[in-house]
Each structure stands twice: as structure tokens, then as C-alpha cells.
Short mmCIF file of C-alpha atoms in Angstrom, two decimals:
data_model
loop_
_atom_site.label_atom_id
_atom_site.label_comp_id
_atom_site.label_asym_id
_atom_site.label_seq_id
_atom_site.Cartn_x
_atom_site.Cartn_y
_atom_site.Cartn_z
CA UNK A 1 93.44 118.49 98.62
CA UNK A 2 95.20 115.30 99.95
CA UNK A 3 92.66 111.94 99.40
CA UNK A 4 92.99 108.73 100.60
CA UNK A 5 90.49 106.54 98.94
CA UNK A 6 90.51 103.23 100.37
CA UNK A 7 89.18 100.20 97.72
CA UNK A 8 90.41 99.86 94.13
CA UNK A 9 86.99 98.40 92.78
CA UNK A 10 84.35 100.06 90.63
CA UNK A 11 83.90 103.01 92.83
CA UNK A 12 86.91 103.48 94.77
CA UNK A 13 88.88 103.35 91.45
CA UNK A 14 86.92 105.69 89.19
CA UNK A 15 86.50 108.35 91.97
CA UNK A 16 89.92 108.27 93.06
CA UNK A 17 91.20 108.89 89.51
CA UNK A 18 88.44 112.16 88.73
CA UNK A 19 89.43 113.69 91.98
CA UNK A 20 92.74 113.35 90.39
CA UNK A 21 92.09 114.63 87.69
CA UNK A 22 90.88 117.51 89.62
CA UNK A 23 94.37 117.93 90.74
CA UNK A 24 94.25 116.56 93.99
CA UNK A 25 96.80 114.31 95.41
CA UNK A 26 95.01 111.01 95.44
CA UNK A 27 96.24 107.93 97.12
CA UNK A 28 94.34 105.06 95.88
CA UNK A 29 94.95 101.93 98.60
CA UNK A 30 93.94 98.34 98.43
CA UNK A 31 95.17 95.31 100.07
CA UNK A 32 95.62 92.87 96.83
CA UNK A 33 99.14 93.37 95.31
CA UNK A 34 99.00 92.18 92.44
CA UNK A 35 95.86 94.79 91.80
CA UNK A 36 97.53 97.72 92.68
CA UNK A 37 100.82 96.30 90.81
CA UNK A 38 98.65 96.25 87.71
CA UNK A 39 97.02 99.63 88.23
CA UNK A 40 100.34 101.12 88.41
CA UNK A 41 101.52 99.80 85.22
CA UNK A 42 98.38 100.59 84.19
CA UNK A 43 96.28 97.52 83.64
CA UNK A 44 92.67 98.18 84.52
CA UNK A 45 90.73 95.33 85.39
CA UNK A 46 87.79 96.77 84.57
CA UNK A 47 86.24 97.58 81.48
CA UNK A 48 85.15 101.46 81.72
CA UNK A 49 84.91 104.02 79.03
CA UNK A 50 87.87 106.62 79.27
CA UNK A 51 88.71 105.36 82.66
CA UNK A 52 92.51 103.64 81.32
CA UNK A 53 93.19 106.98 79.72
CA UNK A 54 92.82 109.16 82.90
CA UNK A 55 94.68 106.15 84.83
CA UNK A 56 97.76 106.75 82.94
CA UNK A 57 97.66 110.58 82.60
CA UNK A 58 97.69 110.93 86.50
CA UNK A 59 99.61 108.41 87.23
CA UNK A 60 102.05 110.47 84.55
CA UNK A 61 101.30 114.13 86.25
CA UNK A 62 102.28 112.28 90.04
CA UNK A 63 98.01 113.04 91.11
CA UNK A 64 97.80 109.81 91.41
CA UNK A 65 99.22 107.23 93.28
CA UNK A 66 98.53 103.40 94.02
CA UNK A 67 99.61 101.74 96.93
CA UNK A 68 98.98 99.36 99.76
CA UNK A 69 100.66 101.04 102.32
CA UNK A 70 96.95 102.46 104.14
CA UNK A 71 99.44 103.80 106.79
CA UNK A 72 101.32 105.68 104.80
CA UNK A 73 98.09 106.98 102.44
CA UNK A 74 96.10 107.69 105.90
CA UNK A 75 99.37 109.84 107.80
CA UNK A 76 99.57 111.91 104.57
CA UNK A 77 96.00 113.15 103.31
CA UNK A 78 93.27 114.45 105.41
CA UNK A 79 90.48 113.21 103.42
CA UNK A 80 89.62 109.23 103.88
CA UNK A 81 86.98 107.92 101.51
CA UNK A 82 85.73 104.06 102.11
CA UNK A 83 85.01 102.93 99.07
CA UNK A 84 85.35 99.25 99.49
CA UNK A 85 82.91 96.39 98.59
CA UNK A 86 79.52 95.78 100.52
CA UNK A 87 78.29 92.46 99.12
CA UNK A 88 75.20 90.44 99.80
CA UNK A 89 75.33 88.41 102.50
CA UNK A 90 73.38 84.85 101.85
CA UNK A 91 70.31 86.48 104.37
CA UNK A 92 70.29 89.39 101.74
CA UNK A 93 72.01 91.98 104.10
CA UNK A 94 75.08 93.95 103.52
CA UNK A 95 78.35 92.36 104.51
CA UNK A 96 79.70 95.32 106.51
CA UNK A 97 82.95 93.64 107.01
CA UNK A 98 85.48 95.31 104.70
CA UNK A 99 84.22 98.55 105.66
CA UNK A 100 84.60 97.96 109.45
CA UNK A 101 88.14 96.78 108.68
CA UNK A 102 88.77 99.85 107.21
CA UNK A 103 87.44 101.89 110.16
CA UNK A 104 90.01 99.77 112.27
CA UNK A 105 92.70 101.06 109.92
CA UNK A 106 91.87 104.17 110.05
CA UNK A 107 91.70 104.49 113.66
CA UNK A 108 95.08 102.61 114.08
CA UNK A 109 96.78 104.85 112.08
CA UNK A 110 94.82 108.10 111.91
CA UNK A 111 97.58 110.98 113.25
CA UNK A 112 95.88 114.43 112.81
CA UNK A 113 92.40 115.84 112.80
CA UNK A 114 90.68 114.73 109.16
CA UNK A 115 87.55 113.51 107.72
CA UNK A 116 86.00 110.33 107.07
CA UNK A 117 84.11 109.79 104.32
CA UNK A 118 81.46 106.79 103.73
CA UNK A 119 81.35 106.18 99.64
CA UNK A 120 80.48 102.70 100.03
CA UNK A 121 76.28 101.59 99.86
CA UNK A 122 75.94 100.71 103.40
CA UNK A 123 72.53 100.44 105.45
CA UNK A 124 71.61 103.39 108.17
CA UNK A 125 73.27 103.50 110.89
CA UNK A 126 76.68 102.60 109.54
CA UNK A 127 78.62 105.64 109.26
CA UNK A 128 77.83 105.96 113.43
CA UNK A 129 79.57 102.87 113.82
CA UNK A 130 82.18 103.68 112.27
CA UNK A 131 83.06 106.21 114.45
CA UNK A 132 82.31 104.65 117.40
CA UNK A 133 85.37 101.73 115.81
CA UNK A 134 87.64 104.87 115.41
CA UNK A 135 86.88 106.23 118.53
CA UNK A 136 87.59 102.56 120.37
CA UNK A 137 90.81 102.48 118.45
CA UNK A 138 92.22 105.88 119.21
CA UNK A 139 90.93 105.28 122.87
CA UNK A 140 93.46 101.96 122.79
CA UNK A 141 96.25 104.32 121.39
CA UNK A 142 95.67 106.91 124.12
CA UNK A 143 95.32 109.28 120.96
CA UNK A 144 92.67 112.18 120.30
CA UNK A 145 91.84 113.44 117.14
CA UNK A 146 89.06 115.08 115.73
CA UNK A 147 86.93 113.55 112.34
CA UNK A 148 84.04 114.52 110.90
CA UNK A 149 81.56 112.18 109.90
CA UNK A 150 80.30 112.41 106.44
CA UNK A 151 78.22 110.15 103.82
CA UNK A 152 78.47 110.95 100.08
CA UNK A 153 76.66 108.28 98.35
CA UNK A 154 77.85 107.55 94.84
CA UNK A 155 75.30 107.79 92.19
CA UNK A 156 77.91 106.16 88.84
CA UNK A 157 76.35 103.67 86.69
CA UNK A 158 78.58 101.67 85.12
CA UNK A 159 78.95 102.33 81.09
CA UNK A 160 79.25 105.89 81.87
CA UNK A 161 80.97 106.10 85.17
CA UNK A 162 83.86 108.34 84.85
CA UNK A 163 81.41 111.21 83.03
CA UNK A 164 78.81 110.34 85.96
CA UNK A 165 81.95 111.05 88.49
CA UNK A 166 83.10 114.30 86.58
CA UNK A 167 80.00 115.87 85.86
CA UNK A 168 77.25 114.31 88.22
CA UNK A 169 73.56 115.81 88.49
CA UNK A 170 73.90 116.52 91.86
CA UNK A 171 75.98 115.66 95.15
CA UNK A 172 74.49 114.19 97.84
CA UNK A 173 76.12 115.11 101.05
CA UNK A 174 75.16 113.91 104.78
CA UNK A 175 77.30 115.31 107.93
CA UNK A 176 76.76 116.62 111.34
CA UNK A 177 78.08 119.93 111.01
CA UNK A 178 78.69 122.94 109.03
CA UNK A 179 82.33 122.29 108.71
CA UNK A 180 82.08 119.03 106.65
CA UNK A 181 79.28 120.71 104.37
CA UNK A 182 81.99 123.05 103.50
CA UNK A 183 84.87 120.71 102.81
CA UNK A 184 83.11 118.52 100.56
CA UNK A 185 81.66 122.00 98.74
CA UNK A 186 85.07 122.95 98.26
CA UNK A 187 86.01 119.28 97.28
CA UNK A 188 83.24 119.34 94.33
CA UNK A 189 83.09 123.05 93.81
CA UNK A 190 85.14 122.00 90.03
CA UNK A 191 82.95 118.94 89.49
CA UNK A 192 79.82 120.86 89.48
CA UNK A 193 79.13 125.22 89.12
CA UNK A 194 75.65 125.32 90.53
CA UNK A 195 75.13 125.45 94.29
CA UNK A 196 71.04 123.87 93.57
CA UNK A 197 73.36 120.57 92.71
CA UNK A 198 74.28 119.99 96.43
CA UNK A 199 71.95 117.93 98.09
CA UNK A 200 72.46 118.33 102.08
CA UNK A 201 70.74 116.19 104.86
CA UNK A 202 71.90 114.11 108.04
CA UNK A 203 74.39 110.99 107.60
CA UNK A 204 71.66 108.65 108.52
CA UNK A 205 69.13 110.27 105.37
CA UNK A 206 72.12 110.09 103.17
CA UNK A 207 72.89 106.45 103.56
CA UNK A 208 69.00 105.52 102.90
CA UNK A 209 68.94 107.80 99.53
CA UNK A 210 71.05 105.77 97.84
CA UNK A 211 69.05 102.60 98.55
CA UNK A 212 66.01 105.12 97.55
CA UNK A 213 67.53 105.61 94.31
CA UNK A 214 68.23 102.04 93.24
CA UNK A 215 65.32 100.93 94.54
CA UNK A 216 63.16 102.97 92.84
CA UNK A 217 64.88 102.42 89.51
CA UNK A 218 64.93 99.00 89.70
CA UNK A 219 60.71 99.32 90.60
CA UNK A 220 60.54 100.51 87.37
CA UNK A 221 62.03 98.01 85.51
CA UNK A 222 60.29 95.45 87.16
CA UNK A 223 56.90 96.75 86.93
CA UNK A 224 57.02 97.45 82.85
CA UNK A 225 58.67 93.54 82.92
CA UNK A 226 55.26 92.66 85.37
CA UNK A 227 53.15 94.66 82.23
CA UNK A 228 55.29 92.85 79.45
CA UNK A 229 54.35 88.98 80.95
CA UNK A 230 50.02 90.90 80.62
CA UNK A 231 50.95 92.26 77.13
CA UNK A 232 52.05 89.19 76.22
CA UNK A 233 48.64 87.24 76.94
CA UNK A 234 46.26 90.20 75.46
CA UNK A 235 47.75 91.29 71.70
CA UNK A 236 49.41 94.27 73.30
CA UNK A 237 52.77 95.58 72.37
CA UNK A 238 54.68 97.12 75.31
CA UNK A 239 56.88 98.89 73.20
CA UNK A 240 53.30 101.10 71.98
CA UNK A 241 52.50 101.09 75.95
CA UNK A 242 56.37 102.65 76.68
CA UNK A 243 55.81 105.18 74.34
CA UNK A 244 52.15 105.96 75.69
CA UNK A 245 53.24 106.41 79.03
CA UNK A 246 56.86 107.87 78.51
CA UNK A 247 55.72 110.86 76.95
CA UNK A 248 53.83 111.90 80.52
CA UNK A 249 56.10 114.11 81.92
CA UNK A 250 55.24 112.98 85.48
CA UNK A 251 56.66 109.11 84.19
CA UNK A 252 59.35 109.56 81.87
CA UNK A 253 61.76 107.60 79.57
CA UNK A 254 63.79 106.18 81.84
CA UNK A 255 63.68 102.89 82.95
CA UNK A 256 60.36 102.09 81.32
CA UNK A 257 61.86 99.26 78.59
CA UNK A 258 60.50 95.91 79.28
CA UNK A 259 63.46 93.23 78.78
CA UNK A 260 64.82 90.09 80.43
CA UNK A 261 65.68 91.58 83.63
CA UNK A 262 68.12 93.50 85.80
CA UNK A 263 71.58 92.55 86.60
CA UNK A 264 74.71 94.38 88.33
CA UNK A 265 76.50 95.01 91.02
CA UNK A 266 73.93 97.29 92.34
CA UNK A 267 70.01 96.52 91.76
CA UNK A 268 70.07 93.00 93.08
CA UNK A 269 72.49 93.63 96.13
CA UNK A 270 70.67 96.98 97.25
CA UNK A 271 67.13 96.09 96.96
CA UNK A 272 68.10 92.69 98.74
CA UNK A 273 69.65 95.07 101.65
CA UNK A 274 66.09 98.06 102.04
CA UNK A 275 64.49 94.35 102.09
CA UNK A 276 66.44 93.06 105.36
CA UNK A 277 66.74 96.36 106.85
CA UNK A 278 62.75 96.44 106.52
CA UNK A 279 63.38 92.96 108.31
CA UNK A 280 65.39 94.48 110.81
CA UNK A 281 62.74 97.21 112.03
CA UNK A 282 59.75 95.25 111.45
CA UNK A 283 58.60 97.40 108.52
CA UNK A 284 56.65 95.50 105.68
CA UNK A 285 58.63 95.32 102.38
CA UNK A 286 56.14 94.19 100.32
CA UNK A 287 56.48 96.42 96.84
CA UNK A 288 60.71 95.46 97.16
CA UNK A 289 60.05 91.86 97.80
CA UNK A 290 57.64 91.92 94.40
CA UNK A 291 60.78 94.12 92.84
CA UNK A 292 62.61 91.15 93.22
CA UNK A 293 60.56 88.49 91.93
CA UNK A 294 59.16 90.04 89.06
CA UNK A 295 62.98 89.93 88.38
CA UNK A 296 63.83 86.70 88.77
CA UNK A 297 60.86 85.99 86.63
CA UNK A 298 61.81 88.28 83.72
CA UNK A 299 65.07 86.29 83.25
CA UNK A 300 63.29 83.49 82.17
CA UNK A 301 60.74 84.93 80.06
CA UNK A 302 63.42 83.91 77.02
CA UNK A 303 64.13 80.22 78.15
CA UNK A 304 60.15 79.95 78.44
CA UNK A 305 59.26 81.28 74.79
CA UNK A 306 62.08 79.41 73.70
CA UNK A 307 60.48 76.16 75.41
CA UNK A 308 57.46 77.17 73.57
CA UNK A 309 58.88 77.13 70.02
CA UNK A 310 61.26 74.38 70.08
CA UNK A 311 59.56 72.21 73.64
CA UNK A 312 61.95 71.30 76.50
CA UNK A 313 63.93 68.89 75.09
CA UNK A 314 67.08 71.42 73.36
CA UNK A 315 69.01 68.18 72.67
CA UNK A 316 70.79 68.68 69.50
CA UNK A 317 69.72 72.23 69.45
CA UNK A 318 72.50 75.06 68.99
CA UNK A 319 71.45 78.67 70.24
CA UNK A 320 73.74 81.99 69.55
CA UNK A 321 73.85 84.31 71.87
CA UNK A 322 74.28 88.14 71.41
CA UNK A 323 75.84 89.86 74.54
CA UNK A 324 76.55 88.67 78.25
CA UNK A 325 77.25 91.33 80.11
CA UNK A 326 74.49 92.61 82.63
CA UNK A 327 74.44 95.96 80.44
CA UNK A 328 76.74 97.47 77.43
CA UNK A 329 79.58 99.08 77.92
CA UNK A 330 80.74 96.84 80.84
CA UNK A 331 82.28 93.56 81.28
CA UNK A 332 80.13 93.09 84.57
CA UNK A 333 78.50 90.25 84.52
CA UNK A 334 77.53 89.89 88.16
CA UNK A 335 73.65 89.06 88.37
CA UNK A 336 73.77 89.28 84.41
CA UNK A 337 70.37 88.22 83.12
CA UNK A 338 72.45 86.31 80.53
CA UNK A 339 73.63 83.31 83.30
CA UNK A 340 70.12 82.68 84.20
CA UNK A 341 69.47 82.07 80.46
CA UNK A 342 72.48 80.12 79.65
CA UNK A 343 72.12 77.57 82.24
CA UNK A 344 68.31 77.45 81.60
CA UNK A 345 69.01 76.19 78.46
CA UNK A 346 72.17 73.94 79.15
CA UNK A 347 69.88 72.24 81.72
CA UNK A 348 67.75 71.46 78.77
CA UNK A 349 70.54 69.89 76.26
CA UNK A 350 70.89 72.46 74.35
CA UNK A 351 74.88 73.96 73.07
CA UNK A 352 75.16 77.61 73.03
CA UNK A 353 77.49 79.94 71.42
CA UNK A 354 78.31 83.09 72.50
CA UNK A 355 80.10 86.75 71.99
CA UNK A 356 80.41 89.98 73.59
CA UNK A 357 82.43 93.00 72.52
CA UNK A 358 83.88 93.12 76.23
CA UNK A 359 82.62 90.45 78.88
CA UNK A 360 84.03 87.01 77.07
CA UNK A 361 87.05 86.69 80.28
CA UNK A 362 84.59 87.04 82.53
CA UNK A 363 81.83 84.76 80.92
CA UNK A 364 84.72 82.04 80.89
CA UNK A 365 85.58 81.96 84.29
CA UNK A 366 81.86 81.63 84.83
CA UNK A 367 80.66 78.84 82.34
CA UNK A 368 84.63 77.17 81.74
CA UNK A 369 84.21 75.15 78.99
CA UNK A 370 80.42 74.36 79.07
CA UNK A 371 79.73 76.65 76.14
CA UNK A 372 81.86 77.81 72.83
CA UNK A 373 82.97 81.18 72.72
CA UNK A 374 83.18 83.00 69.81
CA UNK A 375 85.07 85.88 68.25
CA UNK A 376 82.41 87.85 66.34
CA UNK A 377 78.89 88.05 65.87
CA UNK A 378 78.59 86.54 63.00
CA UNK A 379 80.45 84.00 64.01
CA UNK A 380 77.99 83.13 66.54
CA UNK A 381 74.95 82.35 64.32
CA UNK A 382 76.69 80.20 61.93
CA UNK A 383 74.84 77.13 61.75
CA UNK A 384 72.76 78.37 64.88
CA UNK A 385 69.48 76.70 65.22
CA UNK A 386 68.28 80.42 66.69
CA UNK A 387 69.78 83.90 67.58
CA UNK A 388 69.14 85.05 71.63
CA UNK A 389 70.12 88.91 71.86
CA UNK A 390 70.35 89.70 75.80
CA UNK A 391 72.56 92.48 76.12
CA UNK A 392 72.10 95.55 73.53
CA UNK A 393 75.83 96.64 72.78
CA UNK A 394 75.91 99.04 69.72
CA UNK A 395 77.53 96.74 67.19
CA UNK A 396 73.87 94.85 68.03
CA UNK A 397 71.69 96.72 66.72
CA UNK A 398 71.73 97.55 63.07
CA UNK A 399 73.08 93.91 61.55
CA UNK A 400 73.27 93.02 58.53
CA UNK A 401 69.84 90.67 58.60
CA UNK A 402 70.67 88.94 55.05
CA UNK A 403 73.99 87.32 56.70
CA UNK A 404 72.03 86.60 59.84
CA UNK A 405 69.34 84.69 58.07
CA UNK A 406 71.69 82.60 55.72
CA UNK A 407 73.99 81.76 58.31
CA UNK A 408 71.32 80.55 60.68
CA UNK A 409 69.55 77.14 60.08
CA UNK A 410 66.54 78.52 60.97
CA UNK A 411 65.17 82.41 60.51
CA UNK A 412 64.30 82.89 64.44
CA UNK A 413 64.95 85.38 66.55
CA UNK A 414 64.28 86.11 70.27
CA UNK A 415 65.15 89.42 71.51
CA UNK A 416 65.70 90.12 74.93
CA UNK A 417 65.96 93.76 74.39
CA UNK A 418 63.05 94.44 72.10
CA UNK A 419 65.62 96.12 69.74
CA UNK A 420 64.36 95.65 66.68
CA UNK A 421 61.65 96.16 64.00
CA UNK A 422 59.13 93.06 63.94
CA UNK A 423 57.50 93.86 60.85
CA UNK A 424 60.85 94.36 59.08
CA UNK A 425 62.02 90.95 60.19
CA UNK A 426 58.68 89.17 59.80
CA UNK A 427 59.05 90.50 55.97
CA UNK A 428 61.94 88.96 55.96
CA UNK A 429 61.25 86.10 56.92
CA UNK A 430 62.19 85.62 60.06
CA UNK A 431 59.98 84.34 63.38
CA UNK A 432 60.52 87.10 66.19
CA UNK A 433 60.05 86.64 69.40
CA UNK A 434 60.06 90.06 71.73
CA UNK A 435 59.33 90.65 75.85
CA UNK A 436 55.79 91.66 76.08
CA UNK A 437 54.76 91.19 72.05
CA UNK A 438 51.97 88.86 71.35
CA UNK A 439 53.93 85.97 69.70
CA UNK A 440 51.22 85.63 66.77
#
């Protein structure tokens, strides 16, 4: 098949590439040059397993091509995928407007019948109006083509994106018509074998499941974070209560480990958006609008215990910090639990040293020169008055404690990802502080 996808970021970049892989012809537009320059010598910009890899090798094979000529991209394929950024407006609602400038595009230059496809998150209602800006702009041109309609949510989390894109758990497809049920079948039909993986509904029920899905997930989090701030105050260990309740089938594993919070490009933006559209139509958001707080919360339940050890004066204190990225296996550190933590403790007096495996750019474009950035983990507890772990990157989580505990100045730990063994440590030696562990 012939794809444009329109949007070189997380999503637009990782699906264009698998349906390349695929071997469609992809076009992969975006409006920044120097982006697309990069992506065609290939220089990713992102930090995603195996996704530089499949970059080059269909760039190599001619699948996949990088441009910023939409015109071009748009007159020769006959699939158009939006995949462009919907950030959080400061009300909490989506900014719609790069993917209403892309309708505009698509109208201006659309030249044969084709299909228009809505990848980014984008409230109810939205894939409507972007017809209706096609339709205005072919009107204008005195043109008349038909497009289908369709919404195909992605469902990628970042970490594991490119094996989410080639071999997702299901497809979620809303359209208007038998005819764009089919294309997209055919367009997955090597992505996934069984039909019961095809999800189809209405454009308007497709665009809310994806705000379903993150919403619920991030519901989860925050209520065993809610239970970790009770477990804390009653001798309870949530890590006993996880396992308790994980091993009901109708509950789960997932998304049931207490820790400092939620961070990404998704959770905070997306429940922020269900919460305004409730706005919108005068429907009560109350279990989102607690999703949210207990969130904010969460991220300081580290600056708080550390308060508690060492009081609120950090002045002449140095703290190492383990990971900054919102989650491993990214650089992202938008909404990262680790900034709330950081500053927390700057505001206090205290100097903070810090490493992760993949996010240390980013981190110093976000904190400059207010905190020293080191190029190991070890290095980062060396004459550390404590170590913080936020993010849990595998390199994390089986150190060597004997190096740890002679490099620090003092034998504490606080662990924002409840990822080790507290007796082992307390043998040790070492004070260990854990989300939802009694502290005595």
C-alpha cells in the first residue's frame, strides 16, 4: 500500500517505519527540516528499542522515505495517517491545532479518492471535524473527492513500542462503512493472524477507547499509590498487599506497583483531556480528578520521607539519584516523576547528582547546570549523603550493595520503585526507605 503518515514524533515515527517494514511504501512527512534531515541520515531523536535499526534498513530497501514535501507524500499514497502531537492545553484540553492544520493540508492538496486516518489521541468528535475542514477546502478548490473517515487509536507504550506496533494485542478500528473496515483489515492482515484481534465500532467510540485505556491504567496506579500513603501509617507492606490482590484473576499484575508516580507523554495529558471533555458535557469527573491528585501526591512521597530523615533544611546535603526518565527504556522525561523530586529538594538546599543509562540530554536541557551529572552509577553515590532510585532501568536493580555502602557517607536508601529486598539491606546495614513500607 502507499502511506502517508503525517508527524515524525513518537507515534508517527514508529508506525510509519513497521508499516514499512511491512513493505509498504511509507512517506513519513513533518514540517521541521532539520528532523527529517536527521531521520534520513538516520539520527533518531528518540531513544526506542530496535527502532534505529528498522530506520536504516528501510530507508536502505527505498520503503521508507522522509520528507517535508506533504504535497508530494499526499498526491502519491492513498492512505493519510495524522499522527501529529495533541498536547495539553493550560485548561487541560487537547490542543487540536496541529491536527486541524493537517486536515487543511490534506484538503489543499488531496487529488484522488483516499482515506484519512486519525492516529493521533484526540477527544470525540474530532475525526467529524476533520472532514468537515477537508470538505471546506475541496469546496474552495471546486474539487470532489471521496475519503473515508477512520480512527485507529494507537495503543504503543514507549520501552516497547516498535514490538507493540508489529505485533499488537488487538486493532482498534472506528469508520462509517464497510469499505474502510476492509482497508485497514487488509492494512494489518501481516501485523496480526487472528480476525478476534480486530476491534470494530463507530469513529466517535474509537476516539473515547483510547482515553478509556489510559485512563483506566493510570486509575490503577493511582489507587495502589492512594493504598501505599494507608500502608504506610498501619505496619503494612504494599508489596505483600500487590501480591494478595494480583494473584485474583479478575485484578491482575499489571499496574498494581505502588511507586512515586506516573509520568509520560500519555497518562497526564489524556486523563487531563476525559477530565475537560467531562467539563465540556457537564458530566462529573470525579474518580479522574482523584486519578490526578493522588498523582501529584505520589511524587512527593520521596521528598517527604526524605524531609523526615534528614528535616527540611538539605543545606550541605548531597543526594544521588538513580534514573530520570518517566520509565526505562526511554529518554522521555515529560511529566517524569523524577523533576518533581529534583526541584523538591533543590528548593530545600540540597545538591543532587544524577545518571541515567539514556535520559541525561534531556535532563540537561531541563535542570542546565543546577545539578551534576554523572557518567555511571557508581559514580553517583560517591560521597552521597543518600541514594534516591526513581526510575527502575535494569542496570538498577541487582548492584553491587558493598560499593554502594562504602561509597556513600551514609548507608540510606530511598526507593522509589520498591525494587529491592529490605531485610537484605537492613542486614546490611543500610536504612531503607520504600512507598507504602512502614519506615520502622
Amino acid at each position: 500500500m502507499k502511506i502517508t503518515v503525517i508527524g515524525t514524533g513518537y507515534v508517527g515515527l514508529v508506525t510509519g517505519t513497521c508499516f514499512a517494514e511491512m513493505g509498504n511504501q511509507v512517506y513519513c512527512v513533518d514540517i521541521i527540516e532539520e528532523k527529517i534531515q536527521n531521520l534520513k541520515n538516520n539520527i533518531v531523536d528518540i531513544y526506542e528499542p530496535q527502532l534505529n535499526e528498522l530506520v536504516k534498513s528501510n530507508q536502505e530497501k527505498g520503503d521508507l522515505i522522509f520528507t517535508t514535501d506533504i504535497k508530494f507524500a499526499i498526491e502519491n499514497s492513498d492512505l493519510y495517517f495524522i499522527a501529529v502531537g495533541t498536547p495539553m492545553a493550560e485548561d487541560g484540553s487537547c490542543n487540536l491545532e496541529y491536527v486541524f492544520n493537517v486536515a487543511q493540508n490534506i484538503g489543499e492538496y488531496m487529488n484522488h479518492d483516499c482515506y484519512v486516518i486519525t492516529k493521533s489521541t484526540v477527544p470525540v468528535g474530532t475525526s467529524h471535524k476533520i472532514g468537515k475542514i477537508i470538505q471546506k477546502k475541496l469546496h474552495e478548490r471546486n474539487k470532489s473527492f471521496n475519503f473515508n473517515l477512520i480512527s485507529n487509536p494507537e495503543f504503543l507504550k514507549e520501552g516497547t513500542a516498535v514490538s507493540d506496533c508489529l505485533r499488537p494485542d488487538r486493532i482498534v478500528i472506528g469508520a462509517e462503512n464497510e469499505e474502510s473496515f476492509e482497508i485497514m483489515k487488509q492494512l494489518y492482515e501481516h501485523f496480526i493472524r487472528n480476525s478476534y484481534n480486530y476491534v470494530f465500532m463507530n469513529i466517535n467510540s474509537a476516539e473515547m477507547t483510547k482515553y478509556a485505556a489510559n485512563a483506566m491504567l493510570a486509575t490503577k496506579i493511582s489507587f495502589m499509590n492512594e493504598l501505599a500513603g494507608i500502608c504506610d501509617k498501619t505496619g503494612v507492606d504494599i508489596n505483600e498487599v500487590r501480591k494478595g490482590i494480583g494473584t485474583d484473576q479478575r485484578i491482575g499484575f499489571s499496574f498494581i506497583y505502588a511507586g512515586c508516580g506516573y509520568g509520560g507523554s500519555c497518562f497526564p495529558k489524556d486523563v487531563n483531556a476525559l477530565i475537560n471533555i467531562g467539563k465540556i458535557n457537564n458530566s462529573p469527573t470525579e474518580i479522574l480528578e482523584a486519578v490526578n491528585s493522588t498523582n501529584n501526591n505520589a511524587k512527593m512521597y520521596i521528598p517527604n520521607k526524605i524531609f523526615n530523615h534528614f528535616g527540611e533544611d538539605l543545606t550541605e546535603l548531597t543526594f544521588g539519584v538513580w534514573g530520570l526518565s518517566f520509565k526505562p527504556d526511554t529518554d522521555d522525561m515529560r511529566e517524569a516523576s523524577s523533576i518533581t523530586i529534583i526541584n523538591s529538594l533543590l528548593e530545600k538546599g540540597a545538591k543532587i547528582k544524577v545518571y541515567d543509562p539514556k535520559a541525561m540530554k534531556n535532563a540537561k536541557n531541563i535542570f542546565k547546570d543546577e545539578i551534576e551529572y554523572c557518567n555511571n552509577r557508581f559514580e553517583v553515590v560517591d560521597e552521597s549523603d543518600a541514594l534516591i532510585l526513581i526510575t527502575e532501568w535494569k542496570e538498577f536493580r541487582n548492584p553491587n550493595f558493598e560499593i554502594i555502602k562504602n561509597k556513600l557517607k551514609n548507608p540510606i536508601i530511598f526507593d522509589g520503585r520498591n525494587q529491592f529486598d529490605k531485610r537484605y539491606l537492613n542486614k546490611m546495614g543500610f536504612k531503607y526507605y520504600q512507598i507504602g513500607v512502614d519506615d520502622c
